[in-house]
Amino acid sequence: MTITAGTTRAPKGVGAEPRQPAVVPPEGDNGSRPRGGPRPSGRRRYLRRETVAARAALRRRYWATLPARLRFLRAVTVSLTAALALLLLLAGQAATGTWDSVADRDAPRTTSAADLNLALNDMDAQAANILLSSGNAGQGRLVTPYDKAIGFYGAARREIGHDLRALAVAAQGDRADERTVESLTDGFAEYQELLGRALENDGHNGGKAAALADYRRATDLLQQHLLPDARALVESNDRAFDGRYARARSGLSAQLVAVLALGALLLAVLGLLQWCLARRFHRVLNPGVLAATVCTLVAVVLGAQLLSSSAADLRVARRDAFDSVVALSRARAVAYDANADESRYLLDPERRDRYARSFLAKSQQLYGVKGATPGTYDDGLAATWKAYRDDRNDLRFTGEFRRELDNITFPGERAAAEKTVDAFAVYQRDDRTIRALLAAGKEHEAAEFCMGWEPGTSNAHFGEWMAALDQVTGVNQAHFDSSVRQGRSAVGVLLPWAGGLLLAAAALTALGLRPRLAEFR
């Protein structure tokens, strides 16, 4: 048998070496590996590939399939709804706290300090009127002025005690105000003692000189210590109120922006959810998601209205109304002090020049006429006031009345403010009459005209002036109270509606998606 050379095949499974598959190194690897494992660069690439794979798996699980996308959008919708509801709840609580602070603390503290300032001036004026009208131990007494002065003196003293107690409570926690109230309380006790001695001495025959000496010490204490402290309390409380107002307005603005941004994001997610449903199920709209979108839109509008109206009401309460209340309260306190200067002028001949200058300075505080003297003030007042009545943009004068006329906001306020200045001008002319009578040697007639309450006398005109001032103050106080009520009402009405609509939106979204998700089970 001849054996032919050539290629022979071994039987399968017999004598054949098993073929090993080729080992392909990872991309960028030449196949050689150092001892201890893969090179660092290879490990990083391996970890990167694992991360990408994990992310891909998450996408497939939470987004790649339609049920996953629907569940994800449902979770986002509920989360945004809860966040928006929480934001509105916190904003509503903050607004409620602001209104409570404004109505129950900030405004009362400021007005109490202003009332204290006024009551101190009134008490001192009535003490001067008592001494001026009492005669000599009751002989030659001006009965009506004396009786009225006694009544007003007691009322002013009670008002001061009430205001000091209120301010002591309000000052707790503010060490500077606490010290001021303590100083006022101690000073007022000394002041009462001096006035008490003056009135006691005045009751004795020939005791007028001793009474006047005690009254001088009392009024000096008032002017140098008590009134500056009272005015400092007015300014301190007003500044604190203004600071809280600015912070509250800033907070409301920031909350409004956040509500609008969060609401727009929630509406966008609901729109995307509606689009996904329409594309997959070939339906134009999903009723549940549509209803949730409408509820969300209305809730966002109500929340924005709540915050914007709160900011507007707060501005009206503080800037339009309370700024005028403070200015007019200061004006009233200054008016009572000026009225006291007239009585002091008649009571104390040695200090008449001093009290005349003081009366002019206080008149300038109320209605400032540039360069005016006691002899030229009336003409300056008449000229500048006529210029204003001809052109209401012509405000050449300064002072508290100018501050009020610059802040006219409400119906009826301008007429009341102009009436106040007209009454002030009449009272100023009465002061010249008093001085003219005194210069003519008619001291008794001057005192009767100064303290009389019959029509046409100085006190009667002063009462008309204060009634006009009270009227314009009342206009502003009424609008302050109205703004507080509206602000509180907006929170109480709009916040529950907005919160309820957001809860309904979350529930409607879940109900709208439930039958669609059930199709995939």
Short mmCIF file of C-alpha atoms in Angstrom, two decimals:
data_model
loop_
_atom_site.label_atom_id
_atom_site.label_comp_id
_atom_site.label_asym_id
_atom_site.label_seq_id
_atom_site.Cartn_x
_atom_site.Cartn_y
_atom_site.Cartn_z
CA MET A 1 0.00 0.00 0.00
CA THR A 2 1.40 3.24 -1.03
CA ILE A 3 1.23 6.16 1.42
CA THR A 4 0.72 9.47 -0.26
CA ALA A 5 2.20 12.59 1.40
CA GLY A 6 -0.22 15.37 2.09
CA THR A 7 -2.46 16.87 4.65
CA THR A 8 -4.40 14.43 6.70
CA ARG A 9 -7.32 15.29 8.98
CA ALA A 10 -7.41 13.84 12.38
CA PRO A 11 -10.68 12.45 13.40
CA LYS A 12 -12.77 14.85 15.34
CA GLY A 13 -11.91 14.56 18.93
CA VAL A 14 -8.90 12.40 18.36
CA GLY A 15 -5.39 13.78 18.55
CA ALA A 16 -6.46 17.40 18.00
CA GLU A 17 -5.34 20.23 20.21
CA PRO A 18 -8.23 22.37 21.40
CA ARG A 19 -8.18 25.81 19.77
CA GLN A 20 -7.97 28.70 22.27
CA PRO A 21 -9.92 31.85 21.53
CA ALA A 22 -7.85 34.93 20.87
CA VAL A 23 -7.63 37.26 23.85
CA VAL A 24 -8.32 40.85 22.82
CA PRO A 25 -6.95 43.33 25.31
CA PRO A 26 -9.09 46.29 26.33
CA GLU A 27 -8.93 49.24 24.01
CA GLY A 28 -5.73 51.12 24.54
CA ASP A 29 -4.12 48.19 26.38
CA ASN A 30 -1.21 46.28 24.77
CA GLY A 31 -1.98 43.17 26.72
CA SER A 32 0.82 43.38 29.19
CA ARG A 33 -0.21 44.01 32.78
CA PRO A 34 2.04 44.77 35.70
CA ARG A 35 1.84 42.69 38.74
CA GLY A 36 -0.76 43.76 41.19
CA GLY A 37 -3.68 44.30 38.76
CA PRO A 38 -4.65 46.68 35.98
CA ARG A 39 -2.92 49.95 35.44
CA PRO A 40 -4.56 53.03 37.11
CA SER A 41 -5.70 54.46 33.78
CA GLY A 42 -7.42 51.24 32.88
CA ARG A 43 -9.17 51.12 36.28
CA ARG A 44 -10.51 54.62 35.76
CA ARG A 45 -11.86 53.68 32.35
CA TYR A 46 -13.43 50.59 33.84
CA LEU A 47 -15.14 52.61 36.59
CA ARG A 48 -16.32 55.16 34.03
CA ARG A 49 -17.87 52.41 31.92
CA GLU A 50 -19.58 51.01 35.01
CA THR A 51 -20.97 54.47 35.89
CA VAL A 52 -22.28 54.99 32.38
CA ALA A 53 -23.87 51.57 32.48
CA ALA A 54 -25.51 52.33 35.83
CA ARG A 55 -26.87 55.61 34.53
CA ALA A 56 -28.21 53.93 31.46
CA ALA A 57 -29.92 51.38 33.69
CA LEU A 58 -31.49 54.18 35.74
CA ARG A 59 -32.68 55.90 32.58
CA ARG A 60 -34.20 52.69 31.36
CA ARG A 61 -35.88 52.19 34.71
CA TYR A 62 -37.14 55.73 35.39
CA TRP A 63 -37.48 57.39 32.00
CA ALA A 64 -36.96 55.15 28.96
CA THR A 65 -40.36 53.45 29.24
CA LEU A 66 -43.63 55.36 29.20
CA PRO A 67 -44.82 54.05 32.61
CA ALA A 68 -41.51 55.12 34.11
CA ARG A 69 -41.85 58.60 32.61
CA LEU A 70 -45.40 58.94 33.87
CA ARG A 71 -44.49 57.85 37.38
CA PHE A 72 -41.52 60.21 37.40
CA LEU A 73 -43.61 63.19 36.25
CA ARG A 74 -46.26 62.32 38.82
CA ALA A 75 -43.65 62.34 41.59
CA VAL A 76 -42.25 65.67 40.36
CA THR A 77 -45.75 67.18 40.20
CA VAL A 78 -46.62 66.11 43.74
CA SER A 79 -43.26 67.34 45.06
CA LEU A 80 -43.63 70.77 43.40
CA THR A 81 -47.22 71.04 44.60
CA ALA A 82 -46.16 70.30 48.17
CA ALA A 83 -43.29 72.79 47.93
CA LEU A 84 -45.58 75.52 46.59
CA ALA A 85 -48.18 74.84 49.28
CA LEU A 86 -45.50 74.99 51.98
CA LEU A 87 -44.13 78.25 50.57
CA LEU A 88 -47.59 79.83 50.59
CA LEU A 89 -48.23 78.57 54.13
CA LEU A 90 -44.98 80.10 55.40
CA ALA A 91 -45.65 83.34 53.50
CA GLY A 92 -49.16 83.53 54.96
CA GLN A 93 -47.86 82.97 58.49
CA ALA A 94 -45.25 85.68 57.97
CA ALA A 95 -47.89 88.10 56.66
CA THR A 96 -50.14 87.35 59.64
CA GLY A 97 -47.24 87.98 62.00
CA THR A 98 -46.51 91.28 60.24
CA TRP A 99 -50.08 92.49 60.59
CA ASP A 100 -50.19 91.46 64.25
CA SER A 101 -46.96 93.37 64.86
CA VAL A 102 -48.16 96.45 62.98
CA ALA A 103 -51.59 96.64 64.61
CA ASP A 104 -50.80 95.39 68.11
CA ARG A 105 -47.26 96.57 68.76
CA ASP A 106 -45.53 98.94 66.32
CA ALA A 107 -48.31 101.48 65.78
CA PRO A 108 -49.55 101.52 69.41
CA ARG A 109 -46.01 101.96 70.74
CA THR A 110 -45.40 104.95 68.48
CA THR A 111 -48.76 106.60 69.19
CA SER A 112 -48.37 105.98 72.93
CA ALA A 113 -45.05 107.82 72.89
CA ALA A 114 -46.66 110.67 70.91
CA ASP A 115 -49.59 110.75 73.36
CA LEU A 116 -47.15 110.94 76.27
CA ASN A 117 -45.44 113.93 74.65
CA LEU A 118 -48.81 115.65 74.20
CA ALA A 119 -50.08 114.83 77.70
CA LEU A 120 -46.92 116.22 79.32
CA ASN A 121 -47.37 119.50 77.43
CA ASP A 122 -51.07 119.59 78.30
CA MET A 123 -50.44 118.97 81.99
CA ASP A 124 -47.91 121.78 82.13
CA ALA A 125 -50.23 124.14 80.24
CA GLN A 126 -53.11 123.38 82.61
CA ALA A 127 -50.86 123.93 85.65
CA ALA A 128 -50.00 127.36 84.25
CA ASN A 129 -53.70 128.05 83.62
CA ILE A 130 -54.58 127.04 87.18
CA LEU A 131 -51.98 129.40 88.62
CA LEU A 132 -53.00 132.16 86.23
CA SER A 133 -56.76 131.91 86.88
CA SER A 134 -56.78 131.07 90.62
CA GLY A 135 -56.45 134.61 91.91
CA ASN A 136 -55.03 135.17 95.39
CA ALA A 137 -56.02 132.10 97.45
CA GLY A 138 -59.32 131.99 95.53
CA GLN A 139 -60.04 135.72 95.59
CA GLY A 140 -60.58 137.14 92.11
CA ARG A 141 -60.67 133.64 90.57
CA LEU A 142 -61.69 133.20 86.90
CA VAL A 143 -64.16 130.44 87.65
CA THR A 144 -64.72 128.82 84.24
CA PRO A 145 -61.04 128.79 83.15
CA TYR A 146 -60.01 127.55 86.61
CA ASP A 147 -62.54 124.69 86.72
CA LYS A 148 -61.73 123.56 83.19
CA ALA A 149 -57.99 123.71 83.90
CA ILE A 150 -58.43 121.56 87.02
CA GLY A 151 -60.34 118.94 85.02
CA PHE A 152 -57.86 118.89 82.14
CA TYR A 153 -54.92 118.74 84.57
CA GLY A 154 -56.25 115.57 86.21
CA ALA A 155 -57.03 113.96 82.84
CA ALA A 156 -53.53 114.70 81.53
CA ARG A 157 -51.92 113.24 84.66
CA ARG A 158 -53.91 110.02 84.32
CA GLU A 159 -53.06 109.79 80.62
CA ILE A 160 -49.34 110.15 81.38
CA GLY A 161 -49.50 107.31 83.93
CA HIS A 162 -51.27 105.08 81.42
CA ASP A 163 -48.79 105.89 78.63
CA LEU A 164 -45.78 105.25 80.86
CA ARG A 165 -47.11 101.83 81.82
CA ALA A 166 -47.83 100.95 78.18
CA LEU A 167 -44.38 102.10 77.08
CA ALA A 168 -42.69 100.17 79.90
CA VAL A 169 -44.30 96.96 78.64
CA ALA A 170 -43.49 97.78 75.01
CA ALA A 171 -39.84 98.57 75.79
CA GLN A 172 -39.09 95.15 77.28
CA GLY A 173 -36.13 93.65 75.45
CA ASP A 174 -34.86 97.01 74.15
CA ARG A 175 -32.39 98.21 76.74
CA ALA A 176 -32.15 101.77 75.38
CA ASP A 177 -35.92 102.25 75.46
CA GLU A 178 -36.13 100.61 78.89
CA ARG A 179 -33.64 103.15 80.26
CA THR A 180 -35.56 106.01 78.63
CA VAL A 181 -38.86 104.88 80.14
CA GLU A 182 -37.25 104.43 83.55
CA SER A 183 -35.78 107.93 83.33
CA LEU A 184 -39.15 109.35 82.30
CA THR A 185 -40.92 107.59 85.16
CA ASP A 186 -38.47 108.93 87.74
CA GLY A 187 -38.49 112.40 86.19
CA PHE A 188 -42.29 112.50 86.10
CA ALA A 189 -42.46 111.66 89.81
CA GLU A 190 -40.19 114.64 90.55
CA TYR A 191 -42.18 116.83 88.16
CA GLN A 192 -45.48 115.96 89.88
CA GLU A 193 -43.95 116.78 93.25
CA LEU A 194 -42.85 120.23 92.06
CA LEU A 195 -46.25 121.00 90.55
CA GLY A 196 -47.99 119.73 93.68
CA ARG A 197 -45.93 122.14 95.80
CA ALA A 198 -46.69 124.98 93.39
CA LEU A 199 -50.44 124.37 93.57
CA GLU A 200 -50.30 124.01 97.35
CA ASN A 201 -48.41 127.29 97.74
CA ASP A 202 -50.86 128.97 95.38
CA GLY A 203 -53.67 128.07 97.73
CA HIS A 204 -52.13 130.18 100.49
CA ASN A 205 -52.75 133.89 100.79
CA GLY A 206 -49.77 135.66 99.21
CA GLY A 207 -48.26 132.39 98.04
CA LYS A 208 -48.13 133.25 94.33
CA ALA A 209 -44.39 134.02 94.32
CA ALA A 210 -43.48 130.69 95.94
CA ALA A 211 -45.87 128.87 93.60
CA LEU A 212 -44.26 130.53 90.59
CA ALA A 213 -40.77 129.51 91.76
CA ASP A 214 -41.86 125.86 92.06
CA TYR A 215 -43.59 126.03 88.68
CA ARG A 216 -40.43 127.36 87.05
CA ARG A 217 -38.43 124.43 88.33
CA ALA A 218 -41.15 122.04 87.15
CA THR A 219 -41.37 123.47 83.63
CA ASP A 220 -37.57 123.56 83.34
CA LEU A 221 -37.49 119.87 84.24
CA LEU A 222 -40.18 119.27 81.65
CA GLN A 223 -38.38 121.13 78.84
CA GLN A 224 -34.87 119.89 79.60
CA HIS A 225 -35.55 116.27 80.49
CA LEU A 226 -39.07 114.91 80.10
CA LEU A 227 -40.00 116.25 76.66
CA PRO A 228 -36.66 115.33 75.00
CA ASP A 229 -36.99 111.79 76.36
CA ALA A 230 -40.60 111.55 75.19
CA ARG A 231 -39.65 112.78 71.71
CA ALA A 232 -36.76 110.29 71.64
CA LEU A 233 -39.23 107.49 72.36
CA VAL A 234 -41.44 108.65 69.48
CA GLU A 235 -38.48 108.61 67.09
CA SER A 236 -37.14 105.29 68.40
CA ASN A 237 -40.46 103.49 68.07
CA ASP A 238 -41.16 105.03 64.69
CA ARG A 239 -37.74 103.96 63.38
CA ALA A 240 -38.30 100.42 64.68
CA PHE A 241 -41.69 100.34 62.94
CA ASP A 242 -40.13 101.63 59.72
CA GLY A 243 -37.38 99.00 59.84
CA ARG A 244 -39.85 96.17 60.30
CA TYR A 245 -41.97 97.60 57.50
CA ALA A 246 -38.99 97.62 55.11
CA ARG A 247 -38.05 94.04 56.00
CA ALA A 248 -41.64 92.84 55.62
CA ARG A 249 -42.01 94.49 52.19
CA SER A 250 -38.72 92.98 51.03
CA GLY A 251 -39.79 89.54 52.27
CA LEU A 252 -43.15 89.78 50.49
CA SER A 253 -41.43 90.72 47.23
CA ALA A 254 -39.03 87.77 47.47
CA GLN A 255 -41.87 85.38 48.31
CA LEU A 256 -43.89 86.64 45.35
CA VAL A 257 -41.00 85.95 42.97
CA ALA A 258 -40.55 82.46 44.46
CA VAL A 259 -44.27 81.65 44.16
CA LEU A 260 -44.38 82.76 40.53
CA ALA A 261 -41.22 80.82 39.65
CA LEU A 262 -42.33 77.65 41.42
CA GLY A 263 -45.81 77.96 39.97
CA ALA A 264 -44.44 78.38 36.43
CA LEU A 265 -42.26 75.29 36.90
CA LEU A 266 -45.21 73.25 38.17
CA LEU A 267 -47.37 74.34 35.24
CA ALA A 268 -44.55 73.41 32.84
CA VAL A 269 -44.31 69.91 34.34
CA LEU A 270 -48.08 69.48 34.07
CA GLY A 271 -47.88 70.60 30.44
CA LEU A 272 -45.12 68.08 29.75
CA LEU A 273 -47.19 65.36 31.40
CA GLN A 274 -50.18 66.26 29.25
CA TRP A 275 -48.01 66.15 26.13
CA CYS A 276 -46.65 62.70 27.00
CA LEU A 277 -50.15 61.35 27.52
CA ALA A 278 -51.49 62.86 24.31
CA ARG A 279 -48.58 61.54 22.25
CA ARG A 280 -48.75 57.97 23.56
CA PHE A 281 -52.49 57.45 23.95
CA HIS A 282 -53.56 59.59 20.98
CA ARG A 283 -55.89 61.70 23.06
CA VAL A 284 -55.93 65.45 23.02
CA LEU A 285 -56.27 66.04 26.79
CA ASN A 286 -56.31 64.03 29.98
CA PRO A 287 -59.23 65.35 32.10
CA GLY A 288 -57.53 64.76 35.44
CA VAL A 289 -54.29 66.49 34.45
CA LEU A 290 -56.25 69.31 32.80
CA ALA A 291 -58.24 69.87 35.99
CA ALA A 292 -54.99 69.77 38.01
CA THR A 293 -53.49 72.40 35.69
CA VAL A 294 -56.50 74.67 36.15
CA CYS A 295 -56.35 74.25 39.95
CA THR A 296 -52.64 75.01 39.94
CA LEU A 297 -53.09 78.12 37.80
CA VAL A 298 -55.83 79.47 40.05
CA ALA A 299 -53.78 78.66 43.16
CA VAL A 300 -50.76 80.52 41.78
CA VAL A 301 -52.95 83.52 40.92
CA LEU A 302 -54.48 83.52 44.42
CA GLY A 303 -51.07 83.16 46.06
CA ALA A 304 -49.65 86.01 43.99
CA GLN A 305 -52.69 88.12 44.82
CA LEU A 306 -52.26 87.34 48.52
CA LEU A 307 -48.65 88.51 48.53
CA SER A 308 -49.09 91.52 46.25
CA SER A 309 -52.19 92.78 48.07
CA SER A 310 -50.46 92.31 51.43
CA ALA A 311 -47.54 94.42 50.18
CA ALA A 312 -49.91 97.09 48.84
CA ASP A 313 -51.99 97.19 52.03
CA LEU A 314 -48.81 97.40 54.12
CA ARG A 315 -47.57 100.35 52.04
CA VAL A 316 -50.89 102.17 52.47
CA ALA A 317 -50.94 101.46 56.20
CA ARG A 318 -47.40 102.66 56.80
CA ARG A 319 -46.54 105.25 54.15
CA ASP A 320 -49.88 106.76 53.19
CA ALA A 321 -51.66 106.62 56.54
CA PHE A 322 -49.32 106.17 59.50
CA ASP A 323 -46.66 108.60 58.32
CA SER A 324 -49.37 111.27 58.44
CA VAL A 325 -50.64 110.03 61.81
CA VAL A 326 -47.14 110.44 63.28
CA ALA A 327 -46.64 113.88 61.73
CA LEU A 328 -50.03 115.06 62.98
CA SER A 329 -49.43 113.60 66.45
CA ARG A 330 -46.19 115.53 66.65
CA ALA A 331 -48.03 118.63 65.45
CA ARG A 332 -50.65 118.22 68.16
CA ALA A 333 -48.00 117.88 70.89
CA VAL A 334 -46.19 120.99 69.61
CA ALA A 335 -49.51 122.87 69.50
CA TYR A 336 -50.21 122.10 73.16
CA ASP A 337 -46.70 123.22 74.08
CA ALA A 338 -47.18 126.49 72.17
CA ASN A 339 -50.52 127.01 73.91
CA ALA A 340 -48.76 126.49 77.24
CA ASP A 341 -46.19 129.14 76.24
CA GLU A 342 -48.99 131.71 76.02
CA SER A 343 -50.10 130.95 79.58
CA ARG A 344 -46.48 130.93 80.77
CA TYR A 345 -45.95 134.28 79.03
CA LEU A 346 -48.77 135.84 81.08
CA LEU A 347 -47.86 134.03 84.30
CA ASP A 348 -44.13 134.79 84.48
CA PRO A 349 -43.18 138.38 83.55
CA GLU A 350 -39.46 137.72 84.07
CA ARG A 351 -39.41 135.08 81.32
CA ARG A 352 -41.69 136.73 78.77
CA ASP A 353 -39.00 137.18 76.14
CA ARG A 354 -37.99 133.55 76.51
CA TYR A 355 -41.57 132.31 76.12
CA ALA A 356 -42.21 134.61 73.17
CA ARG A 357 -39.20 133.13 71.33
CA SER A 358 -40.34 129.63 72.28
CA PHE A 359 -43.84 130.29 70.90
CA LEU A 360 -42.39 131.48 67.59
CA ALA A 361 -40.07 128.46 67.35
CA LYS A 362 -42.99 126.08 67.85
CA SER A 363 -45.09 127.97 65.32
CA GLN A 364 -42.23 127.51 62.85
CA GLN A 365 -42.17 123.79 63.62
CA LEU A 366 -45.77 123.60 62.57
CA TYR A 367 -45.79 126.07 59.68
CA GLY A 368 -42.32 127.32 58.84
CA VAL A 369 -41.98 130.75 57.23
CA LYS A 370 -38.42 131.50 56.19
CA GLY A 371 -36.85 134.44 58.07
CA ALA A 372 -40.03 135.26 60.02
CA THR A 373 -39.98 137.24 63.28
CA PRO A 374 -42.87 137.71 65.75
CA GLY A 375 -43.75 140.89 63.89
CA THR A 376 -43.62 139.42 60.37
CA TYR A 377 -44.83 135.86 60.92
CA ASP A 378 -48.54 136.57 60.32
CA ASP A 379 -47.88 138.35 57.01
CA GLY A 380 -45.53 135.56 55.90
CA LEU A 381 -48.09 132.91 56.81
CA ALA A 382 -50.86 134.72 54.93
CA ALA A 383 -48.71 135.23 51.80
CA THR A 384 -47.40 131.68 51.57
CA TRP A 385 -50.79 130.16 52.34
CA LYS A 386 -52.47 132.29 49.63
CA ALA A 387 -49.80 131.13 47.17
CA TYR A 388 -50.59 127.53 48.07
CA ARG A 389 -54.36 128.02 47.71
CA ASP A 390 -53.78 129.53 44.25
CA ASP A 391 -51.40 126.74 43.25
CA ARG A 392 -51.25 123.60 45.35
CA ASN A 393 -47.81 122.79 43.94
CA ASP A 394 -46.50 126.03 45.49
CA LEU A 395 -45.39 124.87 48.93
CA ARG A 396 -43.06 127.60 50.14
CA PHE A 397 -43.58 126.81 53.79
CA THR A 398 -42.08 123.97 55.86
CA GLY A 399 -42.95 122.06 59.04
CA GLU A 400 -45.40 119.38 60.09
CA PHE A 401 -48.27 120.86 58.07
CA ARG A 402 -46.09 120.80 54.96
CA ARG A 403 -45.26 117.15 55.69
CA GLU A 404 -48.96 116.33 55.82
CA LEU A 405 -49.84 118.29 52.67
CA ASP A 406 -47.04 116.46 50.82
CA ASN A 407 -48.69 113.15 51.74
CA ILE A 408 -52.33 113.73 50.77
CA THR A 409 -53.75 110.35 49.72
CA PHE A 410 -57.32 109.79 50.85
CA PRO A 411 -60.68 111.38 49.98
CA GLY A 412 -61.45 114.29 52.27
CA GLU A 413 -57.91 114.48 53.62
CA ARG A 414 -56.85 117.62 51.74
CA ALA A 415 -59.93 119.60 52.78
CA ALA A 416 -59.42 118.61 56.42
CA ALA A 417 -55.70 119.50 56.29
CA GLU A 418 -56.40 122.91 54.72
CA LYS A 419 -59.06 123.58 57.35
CA THR A 420 -56.45 122.83 60.01
CA VAL A 421 -54.05 125.44 58.63
CA ASP A 422 -56.88 128.01 58.40
CA ALA A 423 -57.71 127.41 62.09
CA PHE A 424 -54.00 127.67 62.95
CA ALA A 425 -53.83 131.10 61.28
CA VAL A 426 -56.78 132.31 63.40
CA TYR A 427 -55.08 131.07 66.56
CA GLN A 428 -51.88 132.86 65.61
CA ARG A 429 -53.76 136.17 65.32
CA ASP A 430 -55.18 135.55 68.80
CA ASP A 431 -51.64 135.42 70.15
CA ARG A 432 -50.99 138.91 68.80
CA THR A 433 -54.19 140.12 70.48
CA ILE A 434 -53.00 138.75 73.84
CA ARG A 435 -49.67 140.52 73.52
CA ALA A 436 -51.31 143.75 72.44
CA LEU A 437 -53.65 143.71 75.47
CA LEU A 438 -50.72 143.06 77.78
CA ALA A 439 -48.70 145.85 76.19
CA ALA A 440 -51.65 148.19 76.79
CA GLY A 441 -51.60 147.31 80.49
CA LYS A 442 -54.78 145.22 80.31
CA GLU A 443 -53.36 142.14 82.02
CA HIS A 444 -56.70 140.91 83.35
CA GLU A 445 -58.34 141.20 79.93
CA ALA A 446 -55.39 139.43 78.34
CA ALA A 447 -55.72 136.51 80.78
CA GLU A 448 -59.49 136.29 80.20
CA PHE A 449 -59.02 136.31 76.43
CA CYS A 450 -56.21 133.73 76.63
CA MET A 451 -58.04 131.23 78.86
CA GLY A 452 -61.67 131.99 78.05
CA TRP A 453 -63.92 129.43 76.37
CA GLU A 454 -66.53 131.81 75.03
CA PRO A 455 -66.79 132.04 71.21
CA GLY A 456 -64.10 134.29 69.78
CA THR A 457 -61.59 133.75 72.62
CA SER A 458 -58.16 132.14 72.23
CA ASN A 459 -59.03 128.86 73.92
CA ALA A 460 -62.19 128.52 71.82
CA HIS A 461 -60.15 129.03 68.65
CA PHE A 462 -57.54 126.60 69.94
CA GLY A 463 -60.30 124.02 70.43
CA GLU A 464 -61.47 124.57 66.84
CA TRP A 465 -57.90 124.14 65.62
CA MET A 466 -57.51 120.87 67.54
CA ALA A 467 -60.88 119.63 66.24
CA ALA A 468 -59.71 120.24 62.66
CA LEU A 469 -56.41 118.53 63.42
CA ASP A 470 -58.27 115.57 64.90
CA GLN A 471 -60.38 115.34 61.76
CA VAL A 472 -57.42 114.98 59.41
CA THR A 473 -55.76 112.57 61.84
CA GLY A 474 -58.97 110.57 61.94
CA VAL A 475 -59.03 110.26 58.14
CA ASN A 476 -55.55 108.73 58.16
CA GLN A 477 -56.20 106.55 61.21
CA ALA A 478 -59.36 105.17 59.61
CA HIS A 479 -57.46 104.18 56.46
CA PHE A 480 -54.67 102.68 58.56
CA ASP A 481 -57.22 100.51 60.38
CA SER A 482 -58.91 99.63 57.08
CA SER A 483 -55.60 98.55 55.52
CA VAL A 484 -54.85 96.33 58.51
CA ARG A 485 -58.28 94.69 58.24
CA GLN A 486 -57.88 94.14 54.49
CA GLY A 487 -54.41 92.68 54.93
CA ARG A 488 -55.57 90.23 57.57
CA SER A 489 -58.65 89.35 55.52
CA ALA A 490 -56.56 88.58 52.43
CA VAL A 491 -54.49 86.07 54.37
CA GLY A 492 -57.53 84.51 56.03
CA VAL A 493 -59.50 84.13 52.77
CA LEU A 494 -56.98 83.58 49.97
CA LEU A 495 -54.52 81.29 51.75
CA PRO A 496 -56.99 78.44 52.49
CA TRP A 497 -58.30 78.58 48.92
CA ALA A 498 -54.81 78.46 47.43
CA GLY A 499 -53.77 75.58 49.70
CA GLY A 500 -56.93 73.62 48.97
CA LEU A 501 -56.52 74.03 45.22
CA LEU A 502 -52.94 72.78 45.38
CA LEU A 503 -54.02 69.68 47.30
CA ALA A 504 -56.73 69.13 44.70
CA ALA A 505 -54.14 69.49 41.93
CA ALA A 506 -51.97 66.74 43.44
CA ALA A 507 -54.97 64.44 43.89
CA LEU A 508 -56.29 65.09 40.37
CA THR A 509 -52.90 64.36 38.83
CA ALA A 510 -52.76 60.98 40.57
CA LEU A 511 -56.33 60.16 39.58
CA GLY A 512 -55.76 61.20 35.99
CA LEU A 513 -52.71 58.96 35.63
CA ARG A 514 -54.16 55.94 37.43
CA PRO A 515 -56.13 54.42 34.51
CA ARG A 516 -53.26 55.04 32.08
CA LEU A 517 -50.73 53.31 34.33
CA ALA A 518 -53.15 50.43 34.88
CA GLU A 519 -52.93 49.61 31.17
CA PHE A 520 -49.31 48.51 31.63
CA ARG A 521 -49.91 46.02 34.42
#
